[in-house]
Amino acid sequence: MKNKLKVLRAERDWTQADLAERLDVSRQTINAIEKDKYDPRLSLAYKISSLFDLKVEEIFLR
């Protein structure tokens, strides 16, 4: 699933580790999501959207 996570993270000058800590996941999870190798669980997708104050659909694209 395509996503805008890397762009959103970069706009805030956060590293993958910074974002992972905020979401309580591993840096490897963030890396896999950004490279479209892993689709996050719905609960994680909602945590991400809440953190960035966006709708899930604005971050994750089909």
GROMACS .gro file of N, CA and C in nm:
model
  186
    1MET      N    1   0.085  -0.117   0.000
    1MET     CA    2   0.000   0.000   0.000
    1MET      C    3   0.089   0.123   0.000
    2LYS      N    4   0.069   0.211  -0.093
    2LYS     CA    5   0.146   0.335  -0.099
    2LYS      C    6   0.110   0.424   0.018
    3ASN      N    7   0.206   0.505   0.061
    3ASN     CA    8   0.179   0.596   0.172
    3ASN      C    9   0.270   0.718   0.166
    4LYS      N   10   0.235   0.817   0.246
    4LYS     CA   11   0.309   0.943   0.252
    4LYS      C   12   0.389   0.954   0.381
    5LEU      N   13   0.413   0.845   0.447
    5LEU     CA   14   0.475   0.848   0.579
    5LEU      C   15   0.614   0.912   0.576
    6LYS      N   16   0.695   0.877   0.479
    6LYS     CA   17   0.831   0.931   0.472
    6LYS      C   18   0.828   1.082   0.455
    7VAL      N   19   0.741   1.131   0.371
    7VAL     CA   20   0.729   1.275   0.347
    7VAL      C   21   0.683   1.346   0.474
    8LEU      N   22   0.580   1.291   0.538
    8LEU     CA   23   0.528   1.352   0.661
    8LEU      C   24   0.634   1.355   0.770
    9ARG      N   25   0.709   1.248   0.780
    9ARG     CA   26   0.816   1.240   0.880
    9ARG      C   27   0.925   1.342   0.850
   10ALA      N   28   0.963   1.352   0.725
   10ALA     CA   29   1.069   1.446   0.685
   10ALA      C   30   1.027   1.592   0.707
   11GLU      N   31   0.900   1.621   0.684
   11GLU     CA   32   0.851   1.757   0.706
   11GLU      C   33   0.868   1.801   0.851
   12ARG      N   34   0.870   1.706   0.942
   12ARG     CA   35   0.885   1.735   1.085
   12ARG      C   36   1.029   1.714   1.132
   13ASP      N   37   1.117   1.679   1.038
   13ASP     CA   38   1.258   1.654   1.067
   13ASP      C   39   1.276   1.545   1.172
   14TRP      N   40   1.194   1.440   1.161
   14TRP     CA   41   1.202   1.324   1.250
   14TRP      C   42   1.276   1.213   1.180
   15THR      N   43   1.354   1.140   1.255
   15THR     CA   44   1.417   1.019   1.203
   15THR      C   45   1.315   0.905   1.212
   16GLN      N   46   1.348   0.794   1.149
   16GLN     CA   47   1.262   0.677   1.162
   16GLN      C   48   1.254   0.635   1.308
   17ALA      N   49   1.364   0.647   1.379
   17ALA     CA   50   1.367   0.611   1.521
   17ALA      C   51   1.277   0.703   1.603
   18ASP      N   52   1.277   0.833   1.570
   18ASP     CA   53   1.190   0.928   1.639
   18ASP      C   54   1.043   0.890   1.622
   19LEU      N   55   1.005   0.862   1.498
   19LEU     CA   56   0.867   0.826   1.470
   19LEU      C   57   0.831   0.693   1.537
   20ALA      N   58   0.922   0.598   1.530
   20ALA     CA   59   0.898   0.468   1.592
   20ALA      C   60   0.873   0.483   1.742
   21GLU      N   61   0.951   0.567   1.806
   21GLU     CA   62   0.934   0.589   1.950
   21GLU      C   63   0.798   0.650   1.980
   22ARG      N   64   0.756   0.746   1.899
   22ARG     CA   65   0.626   0.811   1.920
   22ARG      C   66   0.510   0.714   1.901
   23LEU      N   67   0.531   0.614   1.816
   23LEU     CA   68   0.425   0.517   1.786
   23LEU      C   69   0.440   0.386   1.863
   24ASP      N   70   0.547   0.375   1.939
   24ASP     CA   71   0.575   0.255   2.017
   24ASP      C   72   0.588   0.130   1.929
   25VAL      N   73   0.664   0.146   1.821
   25VAL     CA   74   0.697   0.035   1.732
   25VAL      C   75   0.847   0.040   1.706
   26SER      N   76   0.900  -0.057   1.634
   26SER     CA   77   1.043  -0.058   1.603
   26SER      C   78   1.072   0.032   1.482
   27ARG      N   79   1.198   0.073   1.473
   27ARG     CA   80   1.241   0.151   1.357
   27ARG      C   81   1.226   0.068   1.231
   28GLN      N   82   1.248  -0.062   1.243
   28GLN     CA   83   1.234  -0.151   1.127
   28GLN      C   84   1.091  -0.153   1.076
   29THR      N   85   0.994  -0.141   1.165
   29THR     CA   86   0.853  -0.135   1.123
   29THR      C   87   0.829  -0.010   1.040
   30ILE      N   88   0.881   0.103   1.087
   30ILE     CA   89   0.865   0.229   1.012
   30ILE      C   90   0.931   0.217   0.876
   31ASN      N   91   1.051   0.162   0.872
   31ASN     CA   92   1.122   0.143   0.746
   31ASN      C   93   1.041   0.057   0.649
   32ALA      N   94   0.986  -0.052   0.698
   32ALA     CA   95   0.908  -0.142   0.612
   32ALA      C   96   0.781  -0.074   0.560
   33ILE      N   97   0.715   0.004   0.645
   33ILE     CA   98   0.595   0.076   0.601
   33ILE      C   99   0.632   0.177   0.493
   34GLU      N  100   0.739   0.253   0.516
   34GLU     CA  101   0.781   0.355   0.418
   34GLU      C  102   0.819   0.294   0.284
   35LYS      N  103   0.873   0.173   0.286
   35LYS     CA  104   0.915   0.107   0.161
   35LYS      C  105   0.804   0.020   0.101
   36ASP      N  106   0.682   0.035   0.154
   36ASP     CA  107   0.566  -0.041   0.104
   36ASP      C  108   0.586  -0.192   0.114
   37LYS      N  109   0.662  -0.236   0.213
   37LYS     CA  110   0.683  -0.379   0.233
   37LYS      C  111   0.596  -0.434   0.345
   38TYR      N  112   0.528  -0.344   0.415
   38TYR     CA  113   0.445  -0.385   0.529
   38TYR      C  114   0.325  -0.291   0.537
   39ASP      N  115   0.207  -0.349   0.543
   39ASP     CA  116   0.085  -0.271   0.565
   39ASP      C  117   0.053  -0.276   0.714
   40PRO      N  118   0.047  -0.160   0.778
   40PRO     CA  119   0.025  -0.159   0.923
   40PRO      C  120  -0.115  -0.209   0.959
   41ARG      N  121  -0.126  -0.262   1.081
   41ARG     CA  122  -0.257  -0.298   1.134
   41ARG      C  123  -0.342  -0.171   1.138
   42LEU      N  124  -0.471  -0.190   1.139
   42LEU     CA  125  -0.562  -0.076   1.142
   42LEU      C  126  -0.537   0.010   1.266
   43SER      N  127  -0.511  -0.052   1.378
   43SER     CA  128  -0.486   0.025   1.501
   43SER      C  129  -0.362   0.113   1.487
   44LEU      N  130  -0.257   0.061   1.422
   44LEU     CA  131  -0.137   0.141   1.400
   44LEU      C  132  -0.163   0.252   1.298
   45ALA      N  133  -0.238   0.222   1.195
   45ALA     CA  134  -0.273   0.324   1.096
   45ALA      C  135  -0.347   0.440   1.162
   46TYR      N  136  -0.436   0.409   1.256
   46TYR     CA  137  -0.508   0.515   1.328
   46TYR      C  138  -0.415   0.594   1.419
   47LYS      N  139  -0.318   0.527   1.482
   47LYS     CA  140  -0.221   0.598   1.566
   47LYS      C  141  -0.139   0.694   1.481
   48ILE      N  142  -0.100   0.648   1.362
   48ILE     CA  143  -0.022   0.732   1.271
   48ILE      C  144  -0.104   0.852   1.228
   49SER      N  145  -0.228   0.828   1.189
   49SER     CA  146  -0.313   0.940   1.143
   49SER      C  147  -0.338   1.039   1.256
   50SER      N  148  -0.354   0.989   1.376
   50SER     CA  149  -0.375   1.078   1.491
   50SER      C  150  -0.251   1.161   1.518
   51LEU      N  151  -0.135   1.099   1.511
   51LEU     CA  152  -0.009   1.170   1.535
   51LEU      C  153   0.010   1.285   1.437
   52PHE      N  154  -0.024   1.261   1.310
   52PHE     CA  155  -0.007   1.363   1.207
   52PHE      C  156  -0.131   1.450   1.188
   53ASP      N  157  -0.235   1.423   1.264
   53ASP     CA  158  -0.361   1.498   1.257
   53ASP      C  159  -0.418   1.498   1.115
   54LEU      N  160  -0.418   1.378   1.056
   54LEU     CA  161  -0.472   1.358   0.921
   54LEU      C  162  -0.563   1.236   0.923
   55LYS      N  163  -0.646   1.224   0.820
   55LYS     CA  164  -0.727   1.103   0.804
   55LYS      C  165  -0.638   0.990   0.753
   56VAL      N  166  -0.674   0.869   0.786
   56VAL     CA  167  -0.598   0.753   0.740
   56VAL      C  168  -0.584   0.757   0.588
   57GLU      N  169  -0.692   0.794   0.520
   57GLU     CA  170  -0.693   0.797   0.373
   57GLU      C  171  -0.600   0.903   0.315
   58GLU      N  172  -0.563   1.001   0.396
   58GLU     CA  173  -0.471   1.105   0.349
   58GLU      C  174  -0.325   1.059   0.359
   59ILE      N  175  -0.300   0.954   0.433
   59ILE     CA  176  -0.165   0.903   0.451
   59ILE      C  177  -0.144   0.777   0.368
   60PHE      N  178  -0.242   0.686   0.370
   60PHE     CA  179  -0.230   0.559   0.301
   60PHE      C  180  -0.318   0.559   0.176
   61LEU      N  181  -0.255   0.527   0.063
   61LEU     CA  182  -0.323   0.532  -0.067
   61LEU      C  183  -0.330   0.392  -0.125
   62ARG      N  184  -0.436   0.364  -0.197
   62ARG     CA  185  -0.448   0.232  -0.261
   62ARG      C  186  -0.365   0.223  -0.386
   0.00000   0.00000   0.00000
